[in-house]
mmCIF file of C-alpha atoms in Angstrom:
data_model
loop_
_atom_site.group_PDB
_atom_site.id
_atom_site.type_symbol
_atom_site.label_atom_id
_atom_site.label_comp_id
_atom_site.label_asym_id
_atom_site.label_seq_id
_atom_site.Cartn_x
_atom_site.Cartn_y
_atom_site.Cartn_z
ATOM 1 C CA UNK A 199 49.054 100.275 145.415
ATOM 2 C CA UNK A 200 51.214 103.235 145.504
ATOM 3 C CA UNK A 201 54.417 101.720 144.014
ATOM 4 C CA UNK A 202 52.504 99.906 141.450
ATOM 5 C CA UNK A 203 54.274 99.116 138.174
ATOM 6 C CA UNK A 204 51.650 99.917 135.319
ATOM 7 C CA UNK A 205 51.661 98.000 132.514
ATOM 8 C CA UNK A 206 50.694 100.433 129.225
ATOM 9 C CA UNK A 207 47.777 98.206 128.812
ATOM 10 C CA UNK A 208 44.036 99.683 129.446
ATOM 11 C CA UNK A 209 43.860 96.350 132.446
ATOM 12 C CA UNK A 210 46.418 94.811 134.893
ATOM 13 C CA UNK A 211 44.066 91.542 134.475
ATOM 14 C CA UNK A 212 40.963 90.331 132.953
ATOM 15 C CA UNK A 213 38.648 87.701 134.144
ATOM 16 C CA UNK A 214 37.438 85.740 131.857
ATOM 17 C CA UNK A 215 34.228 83.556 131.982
ATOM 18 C CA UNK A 216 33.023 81.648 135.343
ATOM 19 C CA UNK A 217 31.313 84.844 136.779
ATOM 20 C CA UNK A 218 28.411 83.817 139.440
ATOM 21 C CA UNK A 219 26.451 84.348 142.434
ATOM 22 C CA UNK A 220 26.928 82.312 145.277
ATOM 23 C CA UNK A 221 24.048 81.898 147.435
ATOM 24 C CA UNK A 222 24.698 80.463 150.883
ATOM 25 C CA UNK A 223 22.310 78.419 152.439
ATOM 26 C CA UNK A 224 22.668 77.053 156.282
ATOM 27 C CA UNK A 225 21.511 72.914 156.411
ATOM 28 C CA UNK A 226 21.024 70.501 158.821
ATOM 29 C CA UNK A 227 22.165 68.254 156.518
ATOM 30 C CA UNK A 228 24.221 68.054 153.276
ATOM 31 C CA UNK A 229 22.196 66.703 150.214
ATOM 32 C CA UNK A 230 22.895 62.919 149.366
ATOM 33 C CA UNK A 231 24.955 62.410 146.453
ATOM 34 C CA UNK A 232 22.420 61.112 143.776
ATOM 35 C CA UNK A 233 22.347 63.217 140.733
ATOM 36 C CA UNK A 234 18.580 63.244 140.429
ATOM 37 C CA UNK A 235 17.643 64.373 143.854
ATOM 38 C CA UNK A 236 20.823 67.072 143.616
ATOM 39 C CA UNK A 237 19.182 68.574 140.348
ATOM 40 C CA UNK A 238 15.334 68.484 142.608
ATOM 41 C CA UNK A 239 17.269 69.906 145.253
ATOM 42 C CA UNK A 240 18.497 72.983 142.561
ATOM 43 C CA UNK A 241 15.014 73.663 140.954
ATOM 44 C CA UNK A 242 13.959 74.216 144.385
ATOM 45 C CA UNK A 243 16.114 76.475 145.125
ATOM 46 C CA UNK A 244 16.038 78.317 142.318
ATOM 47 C CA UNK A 245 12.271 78.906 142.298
ATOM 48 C CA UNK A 246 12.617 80.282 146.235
ATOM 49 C CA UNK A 247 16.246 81.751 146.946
ATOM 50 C CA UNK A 248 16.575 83.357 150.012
ATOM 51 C CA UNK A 249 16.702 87.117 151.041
ATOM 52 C CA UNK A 250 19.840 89.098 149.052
ATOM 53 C CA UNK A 251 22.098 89.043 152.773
ATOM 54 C CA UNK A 252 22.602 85.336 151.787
ATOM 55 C CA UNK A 253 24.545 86.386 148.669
ATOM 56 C CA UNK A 254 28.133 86.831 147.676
ATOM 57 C CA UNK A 255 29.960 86.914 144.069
ATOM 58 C CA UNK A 256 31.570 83.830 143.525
ATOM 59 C CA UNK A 257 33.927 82.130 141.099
ATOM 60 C CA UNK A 258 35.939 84.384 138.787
ATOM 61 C CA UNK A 259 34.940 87.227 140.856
ATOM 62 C CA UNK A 260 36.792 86.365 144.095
ATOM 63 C CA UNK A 261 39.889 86.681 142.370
ATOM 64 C CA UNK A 262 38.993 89.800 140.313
ATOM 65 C CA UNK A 263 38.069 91.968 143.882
ATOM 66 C CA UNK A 264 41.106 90.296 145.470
ATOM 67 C CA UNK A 265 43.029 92.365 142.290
ATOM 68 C CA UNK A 266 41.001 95.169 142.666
ATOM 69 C CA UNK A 267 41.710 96.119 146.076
ATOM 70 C CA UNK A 268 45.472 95.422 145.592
ATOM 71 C CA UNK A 269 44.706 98.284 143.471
ATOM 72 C CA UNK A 270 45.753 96.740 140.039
ATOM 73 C CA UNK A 271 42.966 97.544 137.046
ATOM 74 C CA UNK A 272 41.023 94.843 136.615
ATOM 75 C CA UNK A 273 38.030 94.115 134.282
ATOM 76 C CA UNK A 274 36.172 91.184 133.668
ATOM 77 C CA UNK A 275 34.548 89.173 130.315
ATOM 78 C CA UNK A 276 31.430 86.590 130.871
ATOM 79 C CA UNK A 277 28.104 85.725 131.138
ATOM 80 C CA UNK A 278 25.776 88.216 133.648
ATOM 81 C CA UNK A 279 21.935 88.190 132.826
ATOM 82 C CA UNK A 280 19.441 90.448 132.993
ATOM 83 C CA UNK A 281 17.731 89.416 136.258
ATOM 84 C CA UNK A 282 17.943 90.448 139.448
ATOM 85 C CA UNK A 283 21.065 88.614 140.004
ATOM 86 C CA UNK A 284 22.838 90.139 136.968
ATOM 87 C CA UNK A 285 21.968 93.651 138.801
ATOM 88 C CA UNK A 286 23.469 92.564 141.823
ATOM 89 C CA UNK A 287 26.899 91.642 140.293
ATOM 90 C CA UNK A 288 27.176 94.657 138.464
ATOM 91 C CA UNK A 289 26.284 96.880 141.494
ATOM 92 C CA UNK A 290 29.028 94.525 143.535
ATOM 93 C CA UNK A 291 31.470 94.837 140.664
ATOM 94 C CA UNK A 292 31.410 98.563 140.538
ATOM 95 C CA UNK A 293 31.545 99.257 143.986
ATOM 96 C CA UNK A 294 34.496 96.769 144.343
ATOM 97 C CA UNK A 295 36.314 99.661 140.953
ATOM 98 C CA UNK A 296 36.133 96.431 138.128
ATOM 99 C CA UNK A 297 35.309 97.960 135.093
ATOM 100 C CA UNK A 298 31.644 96.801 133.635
ATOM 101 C CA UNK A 299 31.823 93.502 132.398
ATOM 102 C CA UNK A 300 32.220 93.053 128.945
ATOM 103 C CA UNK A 301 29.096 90.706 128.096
ATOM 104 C CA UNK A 302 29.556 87.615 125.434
ATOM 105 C CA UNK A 303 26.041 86.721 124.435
ATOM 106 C CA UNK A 304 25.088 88.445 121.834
ATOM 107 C CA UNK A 305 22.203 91.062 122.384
ATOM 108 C CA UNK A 306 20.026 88.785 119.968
ATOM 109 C CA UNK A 307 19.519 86.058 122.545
ATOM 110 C CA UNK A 308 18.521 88.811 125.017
ATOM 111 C CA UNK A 309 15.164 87.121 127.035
ATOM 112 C CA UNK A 310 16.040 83.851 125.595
ATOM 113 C CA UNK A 311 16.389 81.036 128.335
ATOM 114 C CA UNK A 312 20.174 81.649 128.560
ATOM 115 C CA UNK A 313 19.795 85.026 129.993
ATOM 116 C CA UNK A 314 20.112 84.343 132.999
ATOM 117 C CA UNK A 315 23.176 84.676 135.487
ATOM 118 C CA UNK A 316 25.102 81.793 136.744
ATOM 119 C CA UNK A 317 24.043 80.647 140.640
ATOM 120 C CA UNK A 318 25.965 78.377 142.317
ATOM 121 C CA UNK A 319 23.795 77.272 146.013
ATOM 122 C CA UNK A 320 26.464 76.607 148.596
ATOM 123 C CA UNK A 321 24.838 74.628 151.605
ATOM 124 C CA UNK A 322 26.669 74.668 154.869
ATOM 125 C CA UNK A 323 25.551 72.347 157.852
ATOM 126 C CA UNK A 324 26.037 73.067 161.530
ATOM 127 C CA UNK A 325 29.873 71.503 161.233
ATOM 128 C CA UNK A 326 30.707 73.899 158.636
ATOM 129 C CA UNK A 327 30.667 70.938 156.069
ATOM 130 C CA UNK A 328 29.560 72.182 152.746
ATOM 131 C CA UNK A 329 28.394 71.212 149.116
ATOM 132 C CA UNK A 330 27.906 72.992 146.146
ATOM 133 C CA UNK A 331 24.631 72.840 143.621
ATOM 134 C CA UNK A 332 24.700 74.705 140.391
ATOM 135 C CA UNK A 333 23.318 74.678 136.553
ATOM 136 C CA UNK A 334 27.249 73.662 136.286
ATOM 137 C CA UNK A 335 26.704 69.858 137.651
ATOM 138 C CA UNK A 336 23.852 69.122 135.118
ATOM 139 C CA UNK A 337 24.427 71.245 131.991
ATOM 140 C CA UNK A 338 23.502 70.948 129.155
ATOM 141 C CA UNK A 339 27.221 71.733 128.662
ATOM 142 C CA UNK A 340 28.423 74.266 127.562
ATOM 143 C CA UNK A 341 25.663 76.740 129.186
ATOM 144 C CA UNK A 342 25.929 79.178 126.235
ATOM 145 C CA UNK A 343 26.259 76.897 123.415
ATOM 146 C CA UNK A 344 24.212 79.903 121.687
ATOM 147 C CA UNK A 345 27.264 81.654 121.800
ATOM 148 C CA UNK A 346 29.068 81.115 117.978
ATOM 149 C CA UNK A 347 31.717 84.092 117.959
ATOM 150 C CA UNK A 348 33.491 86.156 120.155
ATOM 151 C CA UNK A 349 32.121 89.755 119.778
ATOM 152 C CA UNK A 350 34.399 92.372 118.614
ATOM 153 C CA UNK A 351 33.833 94.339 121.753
ATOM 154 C CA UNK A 352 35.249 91.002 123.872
ATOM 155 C CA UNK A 353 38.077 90.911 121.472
ATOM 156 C CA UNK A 354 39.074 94.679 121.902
ATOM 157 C CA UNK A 355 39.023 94.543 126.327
ATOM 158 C CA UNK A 356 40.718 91.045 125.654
ATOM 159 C CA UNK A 357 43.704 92.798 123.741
ATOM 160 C CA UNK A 358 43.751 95.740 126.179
ATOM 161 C CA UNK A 359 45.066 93.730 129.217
ATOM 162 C CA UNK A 360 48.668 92.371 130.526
ATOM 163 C CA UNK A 361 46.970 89.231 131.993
ATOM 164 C CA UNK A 362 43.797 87.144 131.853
ATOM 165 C CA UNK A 363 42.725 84.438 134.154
ATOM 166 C CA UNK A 364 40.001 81.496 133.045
ATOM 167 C CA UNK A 365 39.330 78.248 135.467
ATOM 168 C CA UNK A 366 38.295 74.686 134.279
ATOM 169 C CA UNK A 367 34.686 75.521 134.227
ATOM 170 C CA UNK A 368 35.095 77.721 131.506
ATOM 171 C CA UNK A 369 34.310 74.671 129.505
ATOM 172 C CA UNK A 370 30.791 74.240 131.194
ATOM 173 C CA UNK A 371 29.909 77.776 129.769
ATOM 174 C CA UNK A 372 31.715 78.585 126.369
ATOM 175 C CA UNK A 373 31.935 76.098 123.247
ATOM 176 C CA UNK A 374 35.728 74.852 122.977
ATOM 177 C CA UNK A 375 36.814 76.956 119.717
ATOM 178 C CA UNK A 376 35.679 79.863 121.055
ATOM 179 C CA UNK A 377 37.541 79.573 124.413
ATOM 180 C CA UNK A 378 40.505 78.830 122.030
ATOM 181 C CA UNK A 379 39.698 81.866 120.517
ATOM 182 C CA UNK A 380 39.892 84.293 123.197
ATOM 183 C CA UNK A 381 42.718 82.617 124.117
ATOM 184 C CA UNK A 382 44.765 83.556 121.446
ATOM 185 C CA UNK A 383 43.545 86.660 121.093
ATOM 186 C CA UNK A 384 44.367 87.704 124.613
ATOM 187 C CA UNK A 385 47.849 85.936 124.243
ATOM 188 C CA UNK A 386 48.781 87.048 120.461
ATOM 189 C CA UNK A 387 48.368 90.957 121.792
ATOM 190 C CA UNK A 388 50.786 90.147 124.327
ATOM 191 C CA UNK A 389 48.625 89.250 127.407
ATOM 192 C CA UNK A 390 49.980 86.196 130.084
ATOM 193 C CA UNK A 391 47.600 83.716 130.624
ATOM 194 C CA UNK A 392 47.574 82.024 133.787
ATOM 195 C CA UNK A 393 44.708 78.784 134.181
ATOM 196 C CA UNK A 394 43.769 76.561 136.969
ATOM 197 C CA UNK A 395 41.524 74.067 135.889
ATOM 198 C CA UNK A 396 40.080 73.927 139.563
ATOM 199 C CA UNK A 397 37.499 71.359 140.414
ATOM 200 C CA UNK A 398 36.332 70.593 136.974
ATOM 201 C CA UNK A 399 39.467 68.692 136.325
ATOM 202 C CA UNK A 400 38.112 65.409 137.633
ATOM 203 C CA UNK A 401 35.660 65.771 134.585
ATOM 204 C CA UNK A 402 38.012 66.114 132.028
ATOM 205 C CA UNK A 403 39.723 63.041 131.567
ATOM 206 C CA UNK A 404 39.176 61.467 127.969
ATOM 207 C CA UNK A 405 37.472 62.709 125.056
ATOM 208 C CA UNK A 406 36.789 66.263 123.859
ATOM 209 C CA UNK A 407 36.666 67.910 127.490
ATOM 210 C CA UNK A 408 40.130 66.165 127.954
ATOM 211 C CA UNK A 409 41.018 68.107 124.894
ATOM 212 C CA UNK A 410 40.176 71.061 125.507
ATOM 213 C CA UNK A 411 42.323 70.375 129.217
ATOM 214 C CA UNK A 412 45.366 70.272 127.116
ATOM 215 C CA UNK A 413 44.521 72.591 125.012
ATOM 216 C CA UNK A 414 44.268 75.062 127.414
ATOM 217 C CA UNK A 415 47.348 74.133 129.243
ATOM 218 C CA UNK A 416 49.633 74.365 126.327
ATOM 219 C CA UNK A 417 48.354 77.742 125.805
ATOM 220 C CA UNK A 418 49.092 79.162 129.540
ATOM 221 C CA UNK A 419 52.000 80.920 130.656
ATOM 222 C CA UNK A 420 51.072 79.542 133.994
ATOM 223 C CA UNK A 421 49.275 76.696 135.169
ATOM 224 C CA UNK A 422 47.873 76.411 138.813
ATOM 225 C CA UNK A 423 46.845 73.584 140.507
ATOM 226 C CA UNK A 424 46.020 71.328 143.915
ATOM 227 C CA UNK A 425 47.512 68.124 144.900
ATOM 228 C CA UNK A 426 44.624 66.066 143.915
ATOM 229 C CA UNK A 427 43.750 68.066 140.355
ATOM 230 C CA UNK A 428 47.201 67.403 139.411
ATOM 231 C CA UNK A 429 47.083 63.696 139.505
ATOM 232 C CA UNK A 430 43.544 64.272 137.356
ATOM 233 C CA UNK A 431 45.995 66.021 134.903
ATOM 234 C CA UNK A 432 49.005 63.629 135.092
ATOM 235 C CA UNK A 433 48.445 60.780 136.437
ATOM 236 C CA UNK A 434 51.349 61.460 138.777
ATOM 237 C CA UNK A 435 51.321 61.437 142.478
ATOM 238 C CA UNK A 436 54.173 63.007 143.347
ATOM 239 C CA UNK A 437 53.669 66.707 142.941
ATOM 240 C CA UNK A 438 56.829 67.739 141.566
ATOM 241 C CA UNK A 439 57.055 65.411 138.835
ATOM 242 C CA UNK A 440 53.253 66.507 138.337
ATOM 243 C CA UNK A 441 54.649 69.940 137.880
ATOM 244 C CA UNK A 442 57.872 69.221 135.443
ATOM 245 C CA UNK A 443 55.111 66.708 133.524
ATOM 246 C CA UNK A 444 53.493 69.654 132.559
ATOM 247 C CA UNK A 445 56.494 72.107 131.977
ATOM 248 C CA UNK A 446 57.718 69.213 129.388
ATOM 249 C CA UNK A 447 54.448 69.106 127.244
ATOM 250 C CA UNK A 448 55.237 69.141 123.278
ATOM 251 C CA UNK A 449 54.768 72.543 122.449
ATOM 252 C CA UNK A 450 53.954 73.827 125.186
ATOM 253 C CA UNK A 451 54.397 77.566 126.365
ATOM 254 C CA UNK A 452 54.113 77.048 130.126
ATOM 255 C CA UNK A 453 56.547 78.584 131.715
ATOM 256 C CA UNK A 454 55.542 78.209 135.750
ATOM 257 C CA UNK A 455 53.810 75.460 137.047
ATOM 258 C CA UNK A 456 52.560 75.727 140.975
ATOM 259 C CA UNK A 457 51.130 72.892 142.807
ATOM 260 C CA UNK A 458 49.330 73.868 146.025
ATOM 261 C CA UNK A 459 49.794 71.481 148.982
ATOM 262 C CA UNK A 460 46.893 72.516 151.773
ATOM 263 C CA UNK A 461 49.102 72.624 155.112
ATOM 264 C CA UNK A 462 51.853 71.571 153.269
ATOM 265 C CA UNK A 463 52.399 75.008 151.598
ATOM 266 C CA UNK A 464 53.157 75.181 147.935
ATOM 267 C CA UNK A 465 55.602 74.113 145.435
ATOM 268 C CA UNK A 466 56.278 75.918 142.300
ATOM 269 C CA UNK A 467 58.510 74.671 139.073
ATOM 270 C CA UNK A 468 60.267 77.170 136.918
ATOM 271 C CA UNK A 469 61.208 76.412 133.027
ATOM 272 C CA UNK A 470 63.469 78.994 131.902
ATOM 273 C CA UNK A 471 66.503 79.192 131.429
ATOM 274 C CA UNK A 472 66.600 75.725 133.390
ATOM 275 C CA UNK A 473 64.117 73.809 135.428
ATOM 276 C CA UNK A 474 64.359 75.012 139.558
ATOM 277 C CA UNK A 475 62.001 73.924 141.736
ATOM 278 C CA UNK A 476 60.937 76.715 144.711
ATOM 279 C CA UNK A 477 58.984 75.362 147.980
ATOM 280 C CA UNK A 478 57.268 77.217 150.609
ATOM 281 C CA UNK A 479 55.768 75.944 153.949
ATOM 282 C CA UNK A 480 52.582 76.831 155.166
ATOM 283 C CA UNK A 481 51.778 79.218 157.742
ATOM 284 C CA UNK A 482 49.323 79.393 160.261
ATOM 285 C CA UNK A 483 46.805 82.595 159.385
ATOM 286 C CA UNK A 484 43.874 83.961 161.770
ATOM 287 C CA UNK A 485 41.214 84.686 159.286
ATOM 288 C CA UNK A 486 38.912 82.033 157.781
ATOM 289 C CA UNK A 487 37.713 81.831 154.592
ATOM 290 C CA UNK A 488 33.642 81.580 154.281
ATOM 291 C CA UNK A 489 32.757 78.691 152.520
ATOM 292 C CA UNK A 490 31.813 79.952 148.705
ATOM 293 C CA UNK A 491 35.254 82.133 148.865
ATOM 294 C CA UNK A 492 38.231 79.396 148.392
ATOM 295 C CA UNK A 493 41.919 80.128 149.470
ATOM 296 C CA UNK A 494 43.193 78.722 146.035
ATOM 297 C CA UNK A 495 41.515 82.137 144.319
ATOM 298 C CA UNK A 496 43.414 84.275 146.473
ATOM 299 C CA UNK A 497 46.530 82.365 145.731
ATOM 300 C CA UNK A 498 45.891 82.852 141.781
ATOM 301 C CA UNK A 499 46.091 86.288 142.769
ATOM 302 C CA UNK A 500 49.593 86.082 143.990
ATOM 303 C CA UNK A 501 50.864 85.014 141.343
ATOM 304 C CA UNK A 502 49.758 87.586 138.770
ATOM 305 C CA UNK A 503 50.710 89.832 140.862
ATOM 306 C CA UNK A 504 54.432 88.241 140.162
ATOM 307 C CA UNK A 505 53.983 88.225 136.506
ATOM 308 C CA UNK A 506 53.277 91.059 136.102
ATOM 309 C CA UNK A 507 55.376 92.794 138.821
ATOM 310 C CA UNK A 508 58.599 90.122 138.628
ATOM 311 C CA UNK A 509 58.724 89.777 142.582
ATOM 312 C CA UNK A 510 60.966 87.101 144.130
ATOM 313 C CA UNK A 511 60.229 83.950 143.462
ATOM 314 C CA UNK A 512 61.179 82.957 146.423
ATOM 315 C CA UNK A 513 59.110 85.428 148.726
ATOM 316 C CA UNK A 514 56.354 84.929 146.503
ATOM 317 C CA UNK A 515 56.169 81.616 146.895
ATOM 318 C CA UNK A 516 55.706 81.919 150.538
ATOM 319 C CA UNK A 517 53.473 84.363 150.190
ATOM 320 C CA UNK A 518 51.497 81.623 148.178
ATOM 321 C CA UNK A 519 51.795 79.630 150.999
ATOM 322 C CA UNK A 520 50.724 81.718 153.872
ATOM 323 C CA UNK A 521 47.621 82.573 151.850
ATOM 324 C CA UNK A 522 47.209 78.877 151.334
ATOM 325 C CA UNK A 523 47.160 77.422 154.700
#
């Protein structure tokens, strides 16, 4: 972090939304499929978790320690309750140097039955196999539909950073106008906005979730995505038409558009001042990621450090790749 360039923003990145808990839980064997016996499965779990060594910070958070200890500034803007769990993430947070997170429920649904931090159970069998069970699969979507207006205090951090990162299950959690909202705030003070819409893609595909999909993409500097989200978000199998599909969006301010390929590496797509098309093989890396900590987060990392640094695209990109693999 020594030769850091510092933006004169208060952050190098925000957060925003998708902050949780991941609990890890070894298995014999991964739940069955069926909805009903999933959402059993989660009340369980939730009335008995196991002993705090079994937790980790998940979602949003991966990416935000990732920044941290790359020593950028990094804060964060969500959901954390005021349970036990919500006293864990803020211990984890601060330890990690991520300024306190900025909360968005409003203090007057304090106690209420959305005051409570986000848990997502990740079950691992003796394979390594795993499957995820959180209040995201059921909803009632979004989680904090209580949540009218973005507090002035969310709208200040959100205008004091030089990048903010959201994820597709942003939309589980926060009502669409006021994700558009922060959006625009973040972006009219001068903030890039970088979005992968992650897993949750193969959920949006008609209607008002698919709206808000391409909402959200129009409004990204960069968008960020796998193989198999960006035929969800095209309809296009090949990954670098995939890419330039999105680059050529009506009004559309996306500038970047990376498609990661597994063991294939990564491919990213450039707009400006003419579409070029960078690709990086994967390499082969010794450390494994645990199972609630995905590579992809890591990756997103990457690549705010290049917008906000303006590394080579090229050595960035493999960068991308290594991290990838």
């Amino acid at each position: 972090s020594a030769g850091l360039c510092r933006s004169s923003k208060q952050h190098d990145v925000i957060g925003l939304s998708n902050l949780c808990v991941d609990i890890v839980i070894p298995v014999q064997q991964l739940p069955p499929a069926d909805p009903d016996a999933r959402q059993a499965l989660l009340q369980q779990l939730t009335a008995a978790p196991p002993d705090e060594q079994h937790w980790e910070l998940g979602g949003n958070c991966n990416l935000m320690i990732a920044a941290a200890r790359m020593g950028m500034r990094v804060g964060s803007i969500g959901h954390v309750g005021n349970d036990v769990y919500g006293r864990y993430m803020d211990r984890v947070l601060q330890e990690e140097r991520i300024a306190a997170t900025t909360r968005i429920m409003p203090a007057a649904l304090s106690g209420t039955e959305l005051d409570r931090t986000l848990l997502c159970f990740v079950l691992v069998d003796k394979d390594g196999k795993h499957a995820f069970c959180s209040r995201y699969d059921f909803g009632p979507w979004p989680l904090l539909g209580g949540v009218s207006t973005l507090p002035p205090c969310v709208a200040q951090v959100l205008c004091s950073t030089a990048a903010v990162f959201t994820n597709g299950f942003v939309f589980d959690e926060l009502p669409l106008e006021l994700v558009k909202q922060a959006i625009l705030t973040a972006s009219n003070a001068g903030a890039a906005v970088l979005f992968d819409p992650g897993p949750r893609a193969f959920t949006m595909k008609s209607g008002s979730r698919r709206a808000a999909l391409d909402m959200l993409i129009s409004l990204s500097d960069v968008v960020l995505m796998t193989e198999e989200e960006a035929v969800e978000v095209t309809g296009l199998a090949d990954p670098q038409a995939a890419a330039e599909a999105v680059l050529a969006r009506p009004n559309c301010k996306t500038e970047w558009c990376v498609v990661k390929l597994g063991g294939d590496g990564a491919l990213l797509v450039t707009k400006s001042p003419q579409i070029e098309v960078h690709r990086a093989g994967a390499f082969k890396v010794g450390a494994a990621a645990r199972a609630a900590a995905t590579p992809q987060l890591q990756l997103l990392f990457v690549y705010m450090f290049a917008v906000l640094l303006g590394v080579c695209m090229h050595g960035m990109l493999c960068c991308c790749a290594r991290i990838s693999s």
